[in-house]
XYZ file of C-alpha atoms in Angstrom:
328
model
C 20.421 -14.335 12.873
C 19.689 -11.060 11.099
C 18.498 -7.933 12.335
C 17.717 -4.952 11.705
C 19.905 -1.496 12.441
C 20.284 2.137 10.341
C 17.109 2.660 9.035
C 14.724 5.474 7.832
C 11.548 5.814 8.119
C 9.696 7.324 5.060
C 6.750 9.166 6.010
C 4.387 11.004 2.652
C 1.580 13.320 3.739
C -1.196 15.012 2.598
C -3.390 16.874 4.722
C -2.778 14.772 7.775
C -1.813 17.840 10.514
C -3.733 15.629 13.411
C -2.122 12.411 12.538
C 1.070 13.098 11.538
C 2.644 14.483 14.689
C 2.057 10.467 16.206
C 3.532 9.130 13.410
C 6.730 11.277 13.704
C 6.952 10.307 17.164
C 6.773 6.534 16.886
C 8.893 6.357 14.300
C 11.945 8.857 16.483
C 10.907 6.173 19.415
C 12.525 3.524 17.688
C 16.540 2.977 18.732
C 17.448 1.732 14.874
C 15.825 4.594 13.020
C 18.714 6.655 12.038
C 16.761 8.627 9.365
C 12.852 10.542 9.424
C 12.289 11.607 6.540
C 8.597 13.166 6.478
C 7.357 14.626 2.417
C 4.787 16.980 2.421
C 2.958 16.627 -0.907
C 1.797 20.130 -0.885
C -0.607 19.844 2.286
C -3.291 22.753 2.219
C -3.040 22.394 6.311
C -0.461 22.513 8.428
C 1.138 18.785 8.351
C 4.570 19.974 7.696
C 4.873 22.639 10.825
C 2.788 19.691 12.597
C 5.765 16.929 11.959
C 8.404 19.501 12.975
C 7.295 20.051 16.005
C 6.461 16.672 16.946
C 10.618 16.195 15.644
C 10.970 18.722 18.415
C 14.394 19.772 17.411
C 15.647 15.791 16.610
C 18.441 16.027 14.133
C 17.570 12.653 12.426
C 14.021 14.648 10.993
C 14.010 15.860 7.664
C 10.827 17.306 6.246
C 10.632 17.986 2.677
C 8.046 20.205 1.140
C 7.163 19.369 -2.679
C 6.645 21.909 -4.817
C 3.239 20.306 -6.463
C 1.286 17.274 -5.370
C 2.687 14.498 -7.252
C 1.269 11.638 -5.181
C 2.373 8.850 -2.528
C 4.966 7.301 -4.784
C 6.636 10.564 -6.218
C 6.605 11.341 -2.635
C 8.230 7.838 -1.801
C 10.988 8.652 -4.907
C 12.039 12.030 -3.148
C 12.524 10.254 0.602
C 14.471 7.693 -1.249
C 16.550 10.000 -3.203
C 17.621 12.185 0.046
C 18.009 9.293 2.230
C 21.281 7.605 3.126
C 20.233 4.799 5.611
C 20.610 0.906 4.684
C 17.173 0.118 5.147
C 14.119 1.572 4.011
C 10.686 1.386 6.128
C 7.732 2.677 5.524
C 4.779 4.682 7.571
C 1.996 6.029 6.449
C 1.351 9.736 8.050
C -1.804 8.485 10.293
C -0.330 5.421 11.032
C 2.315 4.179 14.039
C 4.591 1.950 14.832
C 4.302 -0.238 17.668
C 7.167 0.263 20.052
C 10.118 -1.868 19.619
C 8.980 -2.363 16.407
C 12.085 -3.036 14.264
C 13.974 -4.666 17.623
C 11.269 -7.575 17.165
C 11.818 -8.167 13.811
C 14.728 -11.046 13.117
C 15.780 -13.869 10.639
C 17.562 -16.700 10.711
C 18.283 -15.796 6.841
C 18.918 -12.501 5.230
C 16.634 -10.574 2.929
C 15.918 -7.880 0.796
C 12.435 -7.043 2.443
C 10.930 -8.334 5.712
C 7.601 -6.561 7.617
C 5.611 -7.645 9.917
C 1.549 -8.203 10.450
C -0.788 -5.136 10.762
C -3.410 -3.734 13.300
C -5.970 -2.063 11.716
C -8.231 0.051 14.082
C -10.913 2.787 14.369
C -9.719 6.367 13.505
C -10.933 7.686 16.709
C -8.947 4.206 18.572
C -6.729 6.144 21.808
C -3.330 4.380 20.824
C -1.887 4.518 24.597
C 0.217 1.691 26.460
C -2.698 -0.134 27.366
C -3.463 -0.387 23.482
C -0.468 -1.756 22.954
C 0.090 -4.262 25.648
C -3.498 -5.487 24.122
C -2.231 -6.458 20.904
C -2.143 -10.047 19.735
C 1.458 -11.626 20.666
C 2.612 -14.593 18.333
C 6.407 -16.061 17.730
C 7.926 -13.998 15.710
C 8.766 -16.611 13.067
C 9.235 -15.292 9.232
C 8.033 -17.464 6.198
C 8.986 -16.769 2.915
C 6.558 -14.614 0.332
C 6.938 -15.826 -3.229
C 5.856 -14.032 -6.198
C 3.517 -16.249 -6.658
C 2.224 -15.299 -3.239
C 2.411 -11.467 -3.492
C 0.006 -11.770 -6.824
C -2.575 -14.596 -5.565
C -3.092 -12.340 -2.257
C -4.407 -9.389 -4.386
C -7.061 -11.772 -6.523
C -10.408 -11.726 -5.396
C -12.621 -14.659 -5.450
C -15.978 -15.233 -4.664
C -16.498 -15.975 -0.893
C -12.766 -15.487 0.095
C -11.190 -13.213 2.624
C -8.195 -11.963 0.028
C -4.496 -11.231 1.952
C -4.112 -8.386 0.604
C 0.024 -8.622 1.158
C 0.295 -5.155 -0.799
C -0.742 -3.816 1.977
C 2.439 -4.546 4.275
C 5.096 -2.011 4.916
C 8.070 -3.790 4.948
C 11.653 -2.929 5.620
C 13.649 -2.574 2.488
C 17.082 -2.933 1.977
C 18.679 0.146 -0.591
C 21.231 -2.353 -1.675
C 19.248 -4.040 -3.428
C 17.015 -1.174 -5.005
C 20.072 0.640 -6.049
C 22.094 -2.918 -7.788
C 18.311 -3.448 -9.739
C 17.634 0.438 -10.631
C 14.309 0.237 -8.853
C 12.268 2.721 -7.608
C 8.379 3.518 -7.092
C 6.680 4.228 -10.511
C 5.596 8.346 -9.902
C 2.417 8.427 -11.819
C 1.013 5.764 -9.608
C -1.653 7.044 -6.909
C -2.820 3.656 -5.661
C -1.569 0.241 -5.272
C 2.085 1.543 -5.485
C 3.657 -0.483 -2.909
C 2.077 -3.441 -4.346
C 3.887 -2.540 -7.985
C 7.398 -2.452 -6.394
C 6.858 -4.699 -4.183
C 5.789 -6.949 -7.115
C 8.745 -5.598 -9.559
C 11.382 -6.461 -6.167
C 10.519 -9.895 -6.495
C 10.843 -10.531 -10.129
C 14.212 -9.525 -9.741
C 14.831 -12.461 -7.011
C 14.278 -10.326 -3.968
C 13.793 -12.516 -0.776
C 10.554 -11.193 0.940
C 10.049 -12.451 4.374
C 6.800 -12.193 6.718
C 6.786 -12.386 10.518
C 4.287 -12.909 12.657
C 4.343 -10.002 15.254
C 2.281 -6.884 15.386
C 4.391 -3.757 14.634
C 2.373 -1.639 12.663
C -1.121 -0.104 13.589
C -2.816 1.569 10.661
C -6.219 3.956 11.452
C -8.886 3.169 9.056
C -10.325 6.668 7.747
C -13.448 6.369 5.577
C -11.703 9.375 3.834
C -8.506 7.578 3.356
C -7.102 8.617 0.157
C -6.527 5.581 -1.123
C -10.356 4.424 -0.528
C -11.393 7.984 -2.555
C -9.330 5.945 -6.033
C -10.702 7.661 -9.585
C -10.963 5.094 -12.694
C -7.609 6.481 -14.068
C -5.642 5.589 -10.892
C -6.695 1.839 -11.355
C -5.966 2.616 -15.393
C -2.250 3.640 -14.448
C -1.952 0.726 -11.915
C -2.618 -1.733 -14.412
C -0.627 -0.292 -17.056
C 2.155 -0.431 -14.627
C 1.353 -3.977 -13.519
C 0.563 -5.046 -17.801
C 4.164 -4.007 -18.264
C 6.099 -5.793 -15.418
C 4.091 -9.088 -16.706
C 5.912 -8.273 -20.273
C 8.900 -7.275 -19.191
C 10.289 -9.090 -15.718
C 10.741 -12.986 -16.520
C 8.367 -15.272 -14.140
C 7.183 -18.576 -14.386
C 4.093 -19.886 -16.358
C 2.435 -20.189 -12.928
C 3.084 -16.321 -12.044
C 2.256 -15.075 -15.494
C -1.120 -16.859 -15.507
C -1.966 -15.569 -11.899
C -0.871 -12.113 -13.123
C -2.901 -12.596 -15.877
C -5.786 -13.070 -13.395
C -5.276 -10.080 -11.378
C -4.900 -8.121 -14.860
C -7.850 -9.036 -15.416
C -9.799 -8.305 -12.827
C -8.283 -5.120 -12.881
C -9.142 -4.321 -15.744
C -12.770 -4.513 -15.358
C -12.676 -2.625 -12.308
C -10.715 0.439 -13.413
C -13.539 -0.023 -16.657
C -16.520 -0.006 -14.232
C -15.096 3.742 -12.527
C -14.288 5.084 -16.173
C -17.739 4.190 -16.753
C -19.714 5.382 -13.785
C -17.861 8.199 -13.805
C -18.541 9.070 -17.230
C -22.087 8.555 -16.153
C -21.843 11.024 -13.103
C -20.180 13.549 -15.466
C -21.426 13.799 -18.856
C -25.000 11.457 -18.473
C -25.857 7.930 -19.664
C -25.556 7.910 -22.935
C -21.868 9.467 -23.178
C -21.521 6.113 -20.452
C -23.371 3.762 -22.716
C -21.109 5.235 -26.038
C -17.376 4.943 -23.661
C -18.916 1.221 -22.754
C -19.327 -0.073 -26.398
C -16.023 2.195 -27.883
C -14.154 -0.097 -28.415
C -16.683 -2.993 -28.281
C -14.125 -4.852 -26.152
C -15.464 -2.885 -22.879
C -18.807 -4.237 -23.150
C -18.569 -7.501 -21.328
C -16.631 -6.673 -18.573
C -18.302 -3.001 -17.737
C -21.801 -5.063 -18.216
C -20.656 -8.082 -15.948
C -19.288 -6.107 -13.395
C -22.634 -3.310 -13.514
C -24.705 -6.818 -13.140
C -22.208 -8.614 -10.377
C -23.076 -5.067 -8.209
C -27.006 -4.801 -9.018
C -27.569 -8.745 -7.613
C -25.542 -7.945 -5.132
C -27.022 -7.453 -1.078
C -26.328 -3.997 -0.086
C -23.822 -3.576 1.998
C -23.837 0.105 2.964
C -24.156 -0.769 6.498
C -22.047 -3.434 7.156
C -18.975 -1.480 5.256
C -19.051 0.905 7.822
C -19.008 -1.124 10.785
C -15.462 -1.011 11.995
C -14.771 -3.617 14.308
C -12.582 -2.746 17.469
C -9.223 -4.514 16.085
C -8.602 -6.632 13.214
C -4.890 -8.339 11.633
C -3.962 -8.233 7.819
C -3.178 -11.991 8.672
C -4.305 -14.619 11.193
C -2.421 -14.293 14.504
């Protein structure tokens, strides 16, 4: 049976002084963390003092200050390149850990990654003991993610609840990003996790998914990666366009890669679009939807998929009390 022991928790901020100080905390609360290493991407508050304190003097906190914002997976890069620990976890600066997070975690095979399921909650949620004697308690059995898995999970289809298994913060072993040369792509400022993770198993990685709660994440409405521009989708799918040229899959992945391309595609097209629309007026949007004439039909699909659409202003910001990334 494997476990899990020397690891560091990688923590990016930005602007997150009232959220970071819990995250420290839960992250020094856990016996295996032997590493905290917190990056502040050039915060305009006071996140970085904020995490030191909350470190309260613990040796095993580093806190790195960047010189100029270079985003969550630059941010990632720099943790990784001062770290020393075996493992690799991740934590987002307003989200926890539960406690006894990584002791709850085991295989009965090794791996190169391994996380477990997610709370999602209400920014405002008090995350006390009674919280977390509340959460859902399953076996902690793993099953395997494929790649196949990892890229059907991030298609959407009519109807259908996607899995969204980019969103997991697994454990990571360095071993095996240091034998592949693998390392967050820097220009990315969404969906980065989901491009490594996605790059780790092309290269054979063994991704495994348990079925305990350790990680609560607070849902902000002005989350940075819900505030995405058209060229942060553009880069993402650049990124993901050239691990589907250059990482050998099967048939079966390429063509569901293809599928998530895609629909990526038109929805980095639709921001460029009503963005340019926003900025310059509608006829600079009507000239960057026919230039090239390729555009058209996926900026006019997706424009038509939105206006038959219900509105759904009011429902999107209904938060309910708890909710899992996967069934419990």
């Amino acid at each position: 049976m494997t476990s899990l022991a020397n690891i560091c928790v990688v923590i990016p901020t930005y602007n997150a002084e009232k959220t970071i100080g819990a995250a420290v905390l839960s992250a020094l609360a856990q016996p295996e963390v032997v590493e905290v290493i917190v990056v502040d991407d050039c915060s305009s508050d006071k996140s970085a003092e904020s995490a030191e304190k909350a470190g309260a003097g613990d040796a095993r906190l580093t806190v790195i200050r960047q010189q100029k914002n270079g985003g969550p997976a630059a941010a990632r890069n720099a943790a990784l390149q001062a770290s020393r620990a075996d493992f690799i976890a991740l934590l987002d600066s307003d989200d926890v850990y539960a406690p006894q997070r990584f002791s709850k975690i085991v295989a009965d095979e090794p791996f190169d990654m391994i996380a477990d399921n997610i709370a999602f909650v209400p920014e405002d949620r008090i995350l006390d003991d009674l919280f977390f004697s509340g959460l859902a308690e399953s076996e902690a059995d793993c099953s395997v993610i494929s790649l196949e898995n990892m890229i059907e999970g991030n298609i959407s289809r009519p109807g259908e609840h996607r899995a969204e298994l980019g969103f997991l913060k697994p454990i990571i072993s360095r071993a095996f990003l240091e034998k592949h040369g693998l390392k967050y792509q820097s220009d990315l400022r969404l969906g980065e996790d989901f491009d490594l993770y996605l790059k780790m198993l092309a290269k054979g990685a063994v991704f495994l998914k348990c079925n305990n709660v350790g990680y609560v994440a607070r849902v902000r409405a002005d989350s940075l990666s819900g505030s995405h521009s058209g060229r942060d989708l553009e880069a993402l799918y650049h990124s993901v366009r050239a691990s589907r040229d250059n990482f050998e899959m099967s048939h079966s992945c390429q063509n569901q890669l293809d599928n998530y391309l895609s629909q990526l595609r038109q929805r980095f097209l639709l921001h460029r679009f009503l963005e340019t629309k926003r900025e310059n007026g509608l006829l600079a949007a009507a000239l960057y939807s026919v230039r090239p004439l390729s555009r058209f039909l996926p900026i006019s699909t997706a424009v038509l998929r939105d206006k038959l659409q219900p509105d759904r202003t009011e429902k999107a910001q209904e938060v309910p009390a708890i909710r899992y990334l996967y069934p419990v």
